[in-house]
Amino acid sequence: MAYVLVTGGTGFIGSHTVVELIKAGRDVLIVDSLINSKKTVLDQIKKITGVKPKFIKADLVDENAVTRIFTDNEIDSVIHFAGLKAVGESVKIPLMYYQNNLISTLNILNNMLAHGVDKLVFSSSATVYGDPASVPIREDFPLSATNPYGRTKLMIEQILSDMAKAIPHVRFSVLRYFNPIGAHESGHLGEDPRGIPNNLVPYVARVAAGILPQVNVFGNDYKTHDGTGVRDYIHVVDLARAHLAALKRLDETNETIERFNIGTGKGYSVLDVIHAYEKAAGVKIPYVITERRSGDIDACYADPTKAKEILHWEAEYDLDRMCRDSVRFLEMYPEGIPEDASF
Ligand code: UFG
């Protein structure tokens, strides 16, 4: 059977998706540069599934490397996760974000056309809705971006829309993720950022584990039920399963491009998350209210109806479960997944 090519397959969402693909009997080829993940994630995937997926270390910005991947392997479809994703960093080094996220995607698209690969699932983000006029957010809301990272997602969505109009046989599924958290229930895979985390839950997890002293809550004067920012947190395994549903849909539909919100439809505040995590970890989590973080919005949560109706997918796991799985991962791997395969 031909491969599902998973770019960024050793990352947080990618690795969980690879597990679900293997469980569904698919042959997976992972390509990752390992700049933001570890090769030992492949061993973790094997612990869970019994299968170590085929892996190629490559930077997708390297056109020749991408051409070789498509020439040497029979590829059925692509799930494209790879990309730089830190909002703050993208403001400081925008060119790097445009260079990396756009060129890598163009290299993949060119090779898909050259090699007759016609199905792609793209990792987009709720960030493409900018500061939405209202919540919950539907897929037909106006799109905008407020930082270079978000602009790369929006630009790639636009490139895919143009291709979909021009080339009748391609099929694109654009998944707009809300806030993925949690970990695999085995405890063998989870979010493993390098350095001090930017995102709320990995930060809270490190405070709960005593690695960091306190959570900085970025503002309590937002227009939300307790003044802190509200987001749609989704279990990474639920999110992973949405990709399988999207692949299935690509085999069945005549639509050349479809876009889906992948969220739970429920909004939780920063304080809600801290309290849920306290319950899961059985510890008190100290926090202080600090200044707002520039660019943050009041509330962002999905209307996930379209994914339910068309992909027949919906999120199953609640916030407590997300926190429990995250706690288990950090208990098993307090220093993160080891770099060295001899553990
Ligand atoms: N927050 C804190 N303290 C922290 C970190 C975050 O109070 O230390 C707050 C933020 O202000 C926000 C909420 O927690 O209200 C969630 O923040 P995250 O950084 O975890 O997530 P964001 O919603 O800001 O961003 C995430 C992804 C982006 C993506 C966006 C899409 O990180 O890549 O969702 O909506 F673009």
mmCIF file of C-alpha atoms and ligand atoms in Angstrom:
data_model
loop_
_atom_site.group_PDB
_atom_site.id
_atom_site.type_symbol
_atom_site.label_atom_id
_atom_site.label_comp_id
_atom_site.label_asym_id
_atom_site.label_seq_id
_atom_site.Cartn_x
_atom_site.Cartn_y
_atom_site.Cartn_z
ATOM 1 C CA MET A 1 0.000 0.000 0.000
ATOM 2 C CA ALA A 2 1.164 3.501 -0.719
ATOM 3 C CA TYR A 3 2.248 5.764 2.107
ATOM 4 C CA VAL A 4 0.478 8.547 3.884
ATOM 5 C CA LEU A 5 3.274 11.138 3.959
ATOM 6 C CA VAL A 6 3.168 12.914 7.323
ATOM 7 C CA THR A 7 5.341 16.026 7.420
ATOM 8 C CA GLY A 8 6.165 17.112 10.964
ATOM 9 C CA GLY A 9 5.229 13.603 12.096
ATOM 10 C CA THR A 10 7.466 13.629 15.168
ATOM 11 C CA GLY A 11 5.831 16.806 16.526
ATOM 12 C CA PHE A 12 3.023 16.999 19.083
ATOM 13 C CA ILE A 13 -0.013 16.725 16.797
ATOM 14 C CA GLY A 14 1.851 14.828 14.082
ATOM 15 C CA SER A 15 2.996 12.002 16.363
ATOM 16 C CA HIS A 16 -0.483 11.449 17.796
ATOM 17 C CA THR A 17 -1.895 11.394 14.266
ATOM 18 C CA VAL A 18 0.717 8.829 13.195
ATOM 19 C CA VAL A 19 -0.436 6.571 16.066
ATOM 20 C CA GLU A 20 -4.058 6.789 14.890
ATOM 21 C CA LEU A 21 -3.039 6.160 11.257
ATOM 22 C CA ILE A 22 -1.044 3.056 12.209
ATOM 23 C CA LYS A 23 -3.950 1.826 14.351
ATOM 24 C CA ALA A 24 -6.172 2.234 11.267
ATOM 25 C CA GLY A 25 -3.782 0.050 9.253
ATOM 26 C CA ARG A 26 -2.158 2.799 7.157
ATOM 27 C CA ASP A 27 1.505 2.791 6.117
ATOM 28 C CA VAL A 28 3.091 5.997 7.285
ATOM 29 C CA LEU A 29 6.161 7.842 6.043
ATOM 30 C CA ILE A 30 7.283 10.591 8.428
ATOM 31 C CA VAL A 31 9.418 13.469 7.231
ATOM 32 C CA ASP A 32 10.700 15.847 9.880
ATOM 33 C CA SER A 33 13.713 18.146 10.247
ATOM 34 C CA LEU A 34 13.820 17.428 14.022
ATOM 35 C CA ILE A 35 14.438 21.134 14.746
ATOM 36 C CA ASN A 36 11.504 21.100 17.148
ATOM 37 C CA SER A 37 11.115 17.415 18.007
ATOM 38 C CA LYS A 38 13.129 14.314 18.799
ATOM 39 C CA LYS A 39 13.894 11.215 16.766
ATOM 40 C CA THR A 40 13.132 9.043 19.816
ATOM 41 C CA VAL A 41 9.441 9.922 19.310
ATOM 42 C CA LEU A 42 9.600 7.082 16.738
ATOM 43 C CA ASP A 43 10.404 4.631 19.565
ATOM 44 C CA GLN A 44 7.526 6.064 21.581
ATOM 45 C CA ILE A 45 5.184 5.459 18.637
ATOM 46 C CA LYS A 46 6.452 1.862 18.495
ATOM 47 C CA LYS A 47 5.771 1.396 22.233
ATOM 48 C CA ILE A 48 2.130 2.293 21.609
ATOM 49 C CA THR A 49 1.471 0.671 18.225
ATOM 50 C CA GLY A 50 4.141 -2.025 17.862
ATOM 51 C CA VAL A 51 5.200 -0.374 14.599
ATOM 52 C CA LYS A 52 8.147 1.950 14.019
ATOM 53 C CA PRO A 53 7.129 4.101 11.053
ATOM 54 C CA LYS A 54 9.480 4.807 8.179
ATOM 55 C CA PHE A 55 11.311 8.073 8.802
ATOM 56 C CA ILE A 56 13.282 10.507 6.653
ATOM 57 C CA LYS A 57 15.102 13.424 8.255
ATOM 58 C CA ALA A 58 14.773 16.307 5.845
ATOM 59 C CA ASP A 59 14.162 20.034 5.715
ATOM 60 C CA LEU A 60 11.209 20.598 3.397
ATOM 61 C CA VAL A 61 12.648 23.960 2.350
ATOM 62 C CA ASP A 62 15.251 21.899 0.460
ATOM 63 C CA GLU A 63 13.597 21.407 -2.925
ATOM 64 C CA ASN A 64 15.890 18.546 -3.968
ATOM 65 C CA ALA A 65 15.219 16.664 -0.734
ATOM 66 C CA VAL A 66 11.449 16.929 -1.243
ATOM 67 C CA THR A 67 11.743 15.790 -4.871
ATOM 68 C CA ARG A 68 13.771 12.761 -3.743
ATOM 69 C CA ILE A 69 11.112 11.841 -1.167
ATOM 70 C CA PHE A 70 8.381 11.879 -3.810
ATOM 71 C CA THR A 71 10.550 10.070 -6.389
ATOM 72 C CA ASP A 72 11.729 7.299 -4.064
ATOM 73 C CA ASN A 73 8.403 6.526 -2.343
ATOM 74 C CA GLU A 74 4.912 5.670 -3.504
ATOM 75 C CA ILE A 75 2.749 8.315 -1.830
ATOM 76 C CA ASP A 76 -1.036 8.188 -1.708
ATOM 77 C CA SER A 77 -1.785 11.326 0.296
ATOM 78 C CA VAL A 78 -0.097 13.993 2.408
ATOM 79 C CA ILE A 79 -0.837 15.361 5.873
ATOM 80 C CA HIS A 80 1.199 18.535 6.164
ATOM 81 C CA PHE A 81 1.941 19.487 9.787
ATOM 82 C CA ALA A 82 5.507 20.733 9.428
ATOM 83 C CA GLY A 83 6.010 24.408 10.133
ATOM 84 C CA LEU A 84 7.227 26.990 12.598
ATOM 85 C CA LYS A 85 4.459 27.913 15.029
ATOM 86 C CA ALA A 86 5.539 30.324 17.761
ATOM 87 C CA VAL A 87 3.545 33.542 17.418
ATOM 88 C CA GLY A 88 5.995 35.762 19.387
ATOM 89 C CA GLU A 89 9.023 34.425 17.528
ATOM 90 C CA SER A 90 7.287 35.045 14.195
ATOM 91 C CA VAL A 91 7.054 38.762 15.036
ATOM 92 C CA LYS A 92 10.798 38.881 15.774
ATOM 93 C CA ILE A 93 12.009 36.843 12.784
ATOM 94 C CA PRO A 94 9.238 37.149 10.178
ATOM 95 C CA LEU A 95 11.371 36.314 7.164
ATOM 96 C CA MET A 96 12.288 32.969 8.672
ATOM 97 C CA TYR A 97 8.582 32.182 9.093
ATOM 98 C CA TYR A 98 7.693 33.136 5.517
ATOM 99 C CA GLN A 99 10.726 31.324 4.153
ATOM 100 C CA ASN A 100 10.127 28.165 6.136
ATOM 101 C CA ASN A 101 6.352 27.769 6.108
ATOM 102 C CA LEU A 102 5.692 28.976 2.568
ATOM 103 C CA ILE A 103 8.645 27.454 0.672
ATOM 104 C CA SER A 104 8.179 24.044 2.303
ATOM 105 C CA THR A 105 4.498 24.023 1.344
ATOM 106 C CA LEU A 106 5.252 25.108 -2.240
ATOM 107 C CA ASN A 107 7.827 22.316 -2.535
ATOM 108 C CA ILE A 108 5.256 19.777 -1.400
ATOM 109 C CA LEU A 109 2.543 21.099 -3.715
ATOM 110 C CA ASN A 110 4.873 21.142 -6.739
ATOM 111 C CA ASN A 111 5.887 17.566 -6.068
ATOM 112 C CA MET A 112 2.317 16.451 -5.519
ATOM 113 C CA LEU A 113 1.461 17.764 -8.991
ATOM 114 C CA ALA A 114 4.571 16.270 -10.571
ATOM 115 C CA HIS A 115 3.969 12.830 -9.038
ATOM 116 C CA GLY A 116 0.182 12.619 -9.354
ATOM 117 C CA VAL A 117 -0.518 12.839 -5.616
ATOM 118 C CA ASP A 118 -3.869 14.562 -5.292
ATOM 119 C CA LYS A 119 -4.923 14.523 -1.600
ATOM 120 C CA LEU A 120 -3.633 16.871 1.087
ATOM 121 C CA VAL A 121 -4.772 17.588 4.632
ATOM 122 C CA PHE A 122 -3.385 20.921 5.792
ATOM 123 C CA SER A 123 -2.798 22.036 9.403
ATOM 124 C CA SER A 124 -4.372 25.426 9.620
ATOM 125 C CA SER A 125 -5.306 27.304 12.765
ATOM 126 C CA ALA A 126 -8.119 29.244 14.381
ATOM 127 C CA THR A 127 -5.647 32.116 14.196
ATOM 128 C CA VAL A 128 -6.953 32.725 10.617
ATOM 129 C CA TYR A 129 -10.119 34.233 12.148
ATOM 130 C CA GLY A 130 -8.068 37.072 13.708
ATOM 131 C CA ASP A 131 -10.138 38.785 16.396
ATOM 132 C CA PRO A 132 -13.592 37.343 15.609
ATOM 133 C CA ALA A 133 -16.642 39.621 15.833
ATOM 134 C CA SER A 134 -18.518 36.928 17.764
ATOM 135 C CA VAL A 135 -18.201 33.378 19.139
ATOM 136 C CA PRO A 136 -18.712 30.519 18.425
ATOM 137 C CA ILE A 137 -16.779 30.843 15.179
ATOM 138 C CA ARG A 138 -18.123 29.348 11.942
ATOM 139 C CA GLU A 139 -15.973 28.482 8.920
ATOM 140 C CA ASP A 140 -17.570 31.251 6.830
ATOM 141 C CA PHE A 141 -16.456 34.020 9.232
ATOM 142 C CA PRO A 142 -14.123 36.673 7.730
ATOM 143 C CA LEU A 143 -10.431 35.765 7.751
ATOM 144 C CA SER A 144 -7.526 37.916 8.882
ATOM 145 C CA ALA A 145 -4.169 37.563 10.561
ATOM 146 C CA THR A 146 -2.431 39.634 13.197
ATOM 147 C CA ASN A 147 1.114 38.247 13.092
ATOM 148 C CA PRO A 148 3.523 36.656 10.564
ATOM 149 C CA TYR A 149 2.808 33.118 11.796
ATOM 150 C CA GLY A 150 -0.923 33.613 11.257
ATOM 151 C CA ARG A 151 -0.251 35.213 7.871
ATOM 152 C CA THR A 152 1.670 32.130 6.717
ATOM 153 C CA LYS A 153 -1.373 29.970 7.575
ATOM 154 C CA LEU A 154 -3.703 32.375 5.795
ATOM 155 C CA MET A 155 -1.448 32.641 2.730
ATOM 156 C CA ILE A 156 -1.209 28.854 2.451
ATOM 157 C CA GLU A 157 -5.000 28.596 2.702
ATOM 158 C CA GLN A 158 -5.226 31.105 -0.155
ATOM 159 C CA ILE A 159 -2.676 29.189 -2.249
ATOM 160 C CA LEU A 160 -4.703 25.998 -1.762
ATOM 161 C CA SER A 161 -7.935 27.800 -2.725
ATOM 162 C CA ASP A 162 -6.338 29.067 -5.953
ATOM 163 C CA MET A 163 -5.007 25.601 -6.791
ATOM 164 C CA ALA A 164 -8.366 24.027 -6.056
ATOM 165 C CA LYS A 165 -9.997 26.369 -8.583
ATOM 166 C CA ALA A 166 -7.365 25.753 -11.235
ATOM 167 C CA ILE A 167 -6.831 21.986 -10.948
ATOM 168 C CA PRO A 168 -10.007 19.895 -10.946
ATOM 169 C CA HIS A 169 -8.500 16.629 -9.686
ATOM 170 C CA VAL A 170 -6.835 17.868 -6.459
ATOM 171 C CA ARG A 171 -8.551 17.456 -3.081
ATOM 172 C CA PHE A 172 -7.634 19.644 -0.117
ATOM 173 C CA SER A 173 -8.927 19.436 3.435
ATOM 174 C CA VAL A 174 -8.043 22.457 5.548
ATOM 175 C CA LEU A 175 -8.335 21.775 9.274
ATOM 176 C CA ARG A 176 -8.449 24.860 11.478
ATOM 177 C CA TYR A 177 -7.263 23.708 14.891
ATOM 178 C CA PHE A 178 -8.298 25.419 18.081
ATOM 179 C CA ASN A 179 -6.054 24.795 21.155
ATOM 180 C CA PRO A 180 -4.677 21.237 21.234
ATOM 181 C CA ILE A 181 -3.572 19.967 24.652
ATOM 182 C CA GLY A 182 -3.461 16.637 26.521
ATOM 183 C CA ALA A 183 -1.318 13.619 25.735
ATOM 184 C CA HIS A 184 -1.626 9.999 24.674
ATOM 185 C CA GLU A 185 -3.385 7.931 27.363
ATOM 186 C CA SER A 186 -0.406 5.538 27.509
ATOM 187 C CA GLY A 187 1.716 8.451 28.761
ATOM 188 C CA HIS A 188 4.307 7.730 26.049
ATOM 189 C CA LEU A 189 3.571 10.768 23.870
ATOM 190 C CA GLY A 190 2.777 14.336 24.818
ATOM 191 C CA GLU A 191 3.691 17.955 24.314
ATOM 192 C CA ASP A 192 7.422 18.297 24.694
ATOM 193 C CA PRO A 193 8.449 21.868 23.861
ATOM 194 C CA ARG A 194 12.091 22.882 24.017
ATOM 195 C CA GLY A 195 12.839 25.526 26.674
ATOM 196 C CA ILE A 196 10.216 27.515 28.561
ATOM 197 C CA PRO A 197 6.779 26.898 27.018
ATOM 198 C CA ASN A 198 4.828 29.734 25.364
ATOM 199 C CA ASN A 199 1.444 28.056 25.611
ATOM 200 C CA LEU A 200 -0.744 27.882 28.677
ATOM 201 C CA VAL A 201 -1.103 24.174 29.390
ATOM 202 C CA PRO A 202 2.547 23.114 28.992
ATOM 203 C CA TYR A 203 3.381 26.045 31.285
ATOM 204 C CA VAL A 204 0.744 25.084 33.875
ATOM 205 C CA ALA A 205 1.995 21.480 33.708
ATOM 206 C CA ARG A 206 5.521 22.593 34.619
ATOM 207 C CA VAL A 207 4.266 24.677 37.530
ATOM 208 C CA ALA A 208 2.203 21.727 38.791
ATOM 209 C CA ALA A 209 5.327 19.538 38.582
ATOM 210 C CA GLY A 210 7.370 22.112 40.557
ATOM 211 C CA ILE A 211 9.663 22.846 37.588
ATOM 212 C CA LEU A 212 8.469 26.476 37.263
ATOM 213 C CA PRO A 213 7.370 28.593 40.275
ATOM 214 C CA GLN A 214 4.026 30.099 39.195
ATOM 215 C CA VAL A 215 1.709 30.676 36.250
ATOM 216 C CA ASN A 216 1.539 34.188 34.845
ATOM 217 C CA VAL A 217 -2.088 34.818 33.922
ATOM 218 C CA PHE A 218 -1.963 37.327 31.066
ATOM 219 C CA GLY A 219 -4.696 39.777 32.097
ATOM 220 C CA ASN A 220 -8.024 39.499 33.955
ATOM 221 C CA ASP A 221 -9.901 42.333 32.270
ATOM 222 C CA TYR A 222 -11.092 40.485 29.163
ATOM 223 C CA LYS A 223 -14.787 40.362 28.308
ATOM 224 C CA THR A 224 -15.252 36.803 29.612
ATOM 225 C CA HIS A 225 -16.969 35.124 32.592
ATOM 226 C CA ASP A 226 -13.978 35.646 34.926
ATOM 227 C CA GLY A 227 -11.972 38.234 32.978
ATOM 228 C CA THR A 228 -9.291 35.791 31.762
ATOM 229 C CA GLY A 229 -8.945 34.675 28.131
ATOM 230 C CA VAL A 230 -11.288 31.962 26.889
ATOM 231 C CA ARG A 231 -10.172 29.277 24.406
ATOM 232 C CA ASP A 232 -11.420 26.012 22.932
ATOM 233 C CA TYR A 233 -9.044 23.351 24.310
ATOM 234 C CA ILE A 234 -9.166 20.076 22.414
ATOM 235 C CA HIS A 235 -7.588 16.731 23.270
ATOM 236 C CA VAL A 236 -4.737 16.011 20.862
ATOM 237 C CA VAL A 237 -6.061 12.470 20.261
ATOM 238 C CA ASP A 238 -9.464 13.874 19.244
ATOM 239 C CA LEU A 239 -7.616 16.257 16.930
ATOM 240 C CA ALA A 240 -5.522 13.396 15.539
ATOM 241 C CA ARG A 241 -8.686 11.426 14.726
ATOM 242 C CA ALA A 242 -10.062 14.396 12.776
ATOM 243 C CA HIS A 243 -7.211 13.824 10.279
ATOM 244 C CA LEU A 244 -8.337 10.263 9.646
ATOM 245 C CA ALA A 245 -11.857 11.504 9.072
ATOM 246 C CA ALA A 246 -10.503 14.147 6.680
ATOM 247 C CA LEU A 247 -8.476 11.562 4.703
ATOM 248 C CA LYS A 248 -11.565 9.362 4.387
ATOM 249 C CA ARG A 249 -13.587 12.331 3.166
ATOM 250 C CA LEU A 250 -10.934 13.146 0.530
ATOM 251 C CA ASP A 251 -11.441 9.663 -0.940
ATOM 252 C CA GLU A 252 -15.190 10.177 -1.177
ATOM 253 C CA THR A 253 -15.871 13.787 -2.100
ATOM 254 C CA ASN A 254 -15.889 15.684 -5.379
ATOM 255 C CA GLU A 255 -15.256 18.992 -3.582
ATOM 256 C CA THR A 256 -11.767 20.251 -4.398
ATOM 257 C CA ILE A 257 -11.344 22.114 -1.103
ATOM 258 C CA GLU A 258 -13.175 22.081 2.223
ATOM 259 C CA ARG A 259 -12.382 23.857 5.465
ATOM 260 C CA PHE A 260 -13.303 22.604 8.942
ATOM 261 C CA ASN A 261 -13.106 23.931 12.472
ATOM 262 C CA ILE A 262 -11.574 21.297 14.717
ATOM 263 C CA GLY A 263 -12.578 22.200 18.245
ATOM 264 C CA THR A 264 -14.962 21.043 20.960
ATOM 265 C CA GLY A 265 -17.271 24.058 20.781
ATOM 266 C CA LYS A 266 -16.700 24.788 24.481
ATOM 267 C CA GLY A 267 -14.747 27.742 25.831
ATOM 268 C CA TYR A 268 -12.716 27.630 29.048
ATOM 269 C CA SER A 269 -10.885 30.511 30.726
ATOM 270 C CA VAL A 270 -7.280 30.510 31.921
ATOM 271 C CA LEU A 271 -8.529 30.138 35.516
ATOM 272 C CA ASP A 272 -10.850 27.254 34.520
ATOM 273 C CA VAL A 273 -7.818 25.474 33.052
ATOM 274 C CA ILE A 274 -5.677 26.098 36.135
ATOM 275 C CA HIS A 275 -8.431 24.710 38.376
ATOM 276 C CA ALA A 276 -9.021 21.648 36.177
ATOM 277 C CA TYR A 277 -5.293 20.980 36.210
ATOM 278 C CA GLU A 278 -5.145 21.339 39.999
ATOM 279 C CA LYS A 279 -7.848 18.678 40.249
ATOM 280 C CA ALA A 280 -6.041 16.334 37.849
ATOM 281 C CA ALA A 281 -2.614 16.756 39.443
ATOM 282 C CA GLY A 282 -3.835 16.908 43.046
ATOM 283 C CA VAL A 283 -1.699 19.971 43.801
ATOM 284 C CA LYS A 284 -2.267 23.707 44.285
ATOM 285 C CA ILE A 285 -1.039 25.725 41.315
ATOM 286 C CA PRO A 286 0.219 29.202 42.267
ATOM 287 C CA TYR A 287 -0.531 32.010 39.817
ATOM 288 C CA VAL A 288 -0.263 35.775 39.504
ATOM 289 C CA ILE A 289 -2.219 38.135 37.289
ATOM 290 C CA THR A 290 0.140 40.020 34.965
ATOM 291 C CA GLU A 291 -0.182 42.378 31.983
ATOM 292 C CA ARG A 292 -2.061 41.250 28.903
ATOM 293 C CA ARG A 293 0.083 39.533 26.281
ATOM 294 C CA SER A 294 0.132 41.624 23.116
ATOM 295 C CA GLY A 295 -2.138 40.256 20.364
ATOM 296 C CA ASP A 296 -4.296 38.073 22.653
ATOM 297 C CA ILE A 297 -8.074 38.192 22.211
ATOM 298 C CA ASP A 298 -10.983 37.802 24.646
ATOM 299 C CA ALA A 299 -12.520 34.572 23.460
ATOM 300 C CA CYS A 300 -12.012 32.047 20.688
ATOM 301 C CA TYR A 301 -14.072 28.888 20.380
ATOM 302 C CA ALA A 302 -15.438 26.844 17.523
ATOM 303 C CA ASP A 303 -18.777 26.028 16.105
ATOM 304 C CA PRO A 304 -17.790 22.445 15.173
ATOM 305 C CA THR A 305 -21.093 21.578 13.433
ATOM 306 C CA LYS A 306 -19.634 21.371 9.915
ATOM 307 C CA ALA A 307 -17.020 18.768 10.938
ATOM 308 C CA LYS A 308 -19.723 16.747 12.649
ATOM 309 C CA GLU A 309 -22.042 16.820 9.649
ATOM 310 C CA ILE A 310 -19.516 16.301 6.851
ATOM 311 C CA LEU A 311 -16.563 14.495 8.459
ATOM 312 C CA HIS A 312 -18.764 12.597 10.950
ATOM 313 C CA TRP A 313 -16.189 13.584 13.536
ATOM 314 C CA GLU A 314 -16.623 15.194 16.926
ATOM 315 C CA ALA A 315 -14.453 15.605 20.000
ATOM 316 C CA GLU A 316 -15.012 13.003 22.722
ATOM 317 C CA TYR A 317 -12.727 13.993 25.576
ATOM 318 C CA ASP A 318 -13.463 16.728 28.143
ATOM 319 C CA LEU A 319 -11.108 19.176 29.866
ATOM 320 C CA ASP A 320 -10.629 16.938 32.940
ATOM 321 C CA ARG A 321 -9.521 14.064 30.725
ATOM 322 C CA MET A 322 -7.143 16.365 28.796
ATOM 323 C CA CYS A 323 -5.551 17.462 32.082
ATOM 324 C CA ARG A 324 -5.303 13.913 33.466
ATOM 325 C CA ASP A 325 -3.516 12.674 30.343
ATOM 326 C CA SER A 326 -1.167 15.655 30.422
ATOM 327 C CA VAL A 327 -0.349 14.978 34.100
ATOM 328 C CA ARG A 328 0.407 11.310 33.326
ATOM 329 C CA PHE A 329 2.818 12.235 30.509
ATOM 330 C CA LEU A 330 4.741 14.643 32.720
ATOM 331 C CA GLU A 331 4.859 12.123 35.575
ATOM 332 C CA MET A 332 6.330 9.521 33.221
ATOM 333 C CA TYR A 333 8.670 11.931 31.416
ATOM 334 C CA PRO A 334 9.378 14.894 33.736
ATOM 335 C CA GLU A 335 12.351 15.917 31.589
ATOM 336 C CA GLY A 336 10.454 15.295 28.352
ATOM 337 C CA ILE A 337 11.061 12.373 26.004
ATOM 338 C CA PRO A 338 14.777 11.477 26.186
ATOM 339 C CA GLU A 339 16.929 12.361 23.149
ATOM 340 C CA ASP A 340 18.903 9.171 23.554
ATOM 341 C CA ALA A 341 17.350 5.954 22.259
ATOM 342 C CA SER A 342 19.069 3.816 24.917
ATOM 343 C CA PHE A 343 16.631 4.780 27.699
HETATM 344 N N1 UFG B 1 -1.939 32.420 28.807
HETATM 345 C C1 UFG B 1 -1.621 32.855 30.095
HETATM 346 N N2 UFG B 1 -0.382 32.562 30.576
HETATM 347 C C2 UFG B 1 0.564 31.859 29.869
HETATM 348 C C3 UFG B 1 0.213 31.418 28.564
HETATM 349 C C4 UFG B 1 -1.031 31.721 28.064
HETATM 350 O O1 UFG B 1 -2.428 33.487 30.767
HETATM 351 O O2 UFG B 1 1.673 31.637 30.363
HETATM 352 C C5 UFG B 1 -3.307 32.665 28.297
HETATM 353 C C6 UFG B 1 -3.361 33.490 27.025
HETATM 354 O O3 UFG B 1 -3.425 34.857 27.313
HETATM 355 C C7 UFG B 1 -4.657 32.943 26.377
HETATM 356 C C8 UFG B 1 -4.708 31.485 26.836
HETATM 357 O O4 UFG B 1 -3.861 31.404 27.974
HETATM 358 O O5 UFG B 1 -5.772 33.597 26.918
HETATM 359 C C9 UFG B 1 -4.207 30.501 25.791
HETATM 360 O O6 UFG B 1 -2.907 30.887 25.351
HETATM 361 P P1 UFG B 1 -1.980 29.904 24.499
HETATM 362 O O7 UFG B 1 -0.676 30.595 24.285
HETATM 363 O O8 UFG B 1 -1.958 28.558 25.123
HETATM 364 O O9 UFG B 1 -2.773 29.739 23.120
HETATM 365 P P2 UFG B 1 -3.299 30.869 22.107
HETATM 366 O O10 UFG B 1 -4.784 30.752 22.096
HETATM 367 O O11 UFG B 1 -2.716 32.185 22.361
HETATM 368 O O12 UFG B 1 -2.654 30.368 20.739
HETATM 369 C C10 UFG B 1 -2.894 29.080 20.234
HETATM 370 C C11 UFG B 1 -1.674 28.628 19.450
HETATM 371 C C12 UFG B 1 -1.475 29.466 18.228
HETATM 372 C C13 UFG B 1 -2.713 29.516 17.428
HETATM 373 C C14 UFG B 1 -3.894 29.922 18.263
HETATM 374 C C15 UFG B 1 -5.133 29.728 17.448
HETATM 375 O O13 UFG B 1 -0.512 28.725 20.248
HETATM 376 O O14 UFG B 1 -0.464 28.871 17.435
HETATM 377 O O15 UFG B 1 -4.000 29.103 19.419
HETATM 378 O O16 UFG B 1 -6.229 30.242 18.062
HETATM 379 F F1 UFG B 1 -2.558 30.389 16.422
#
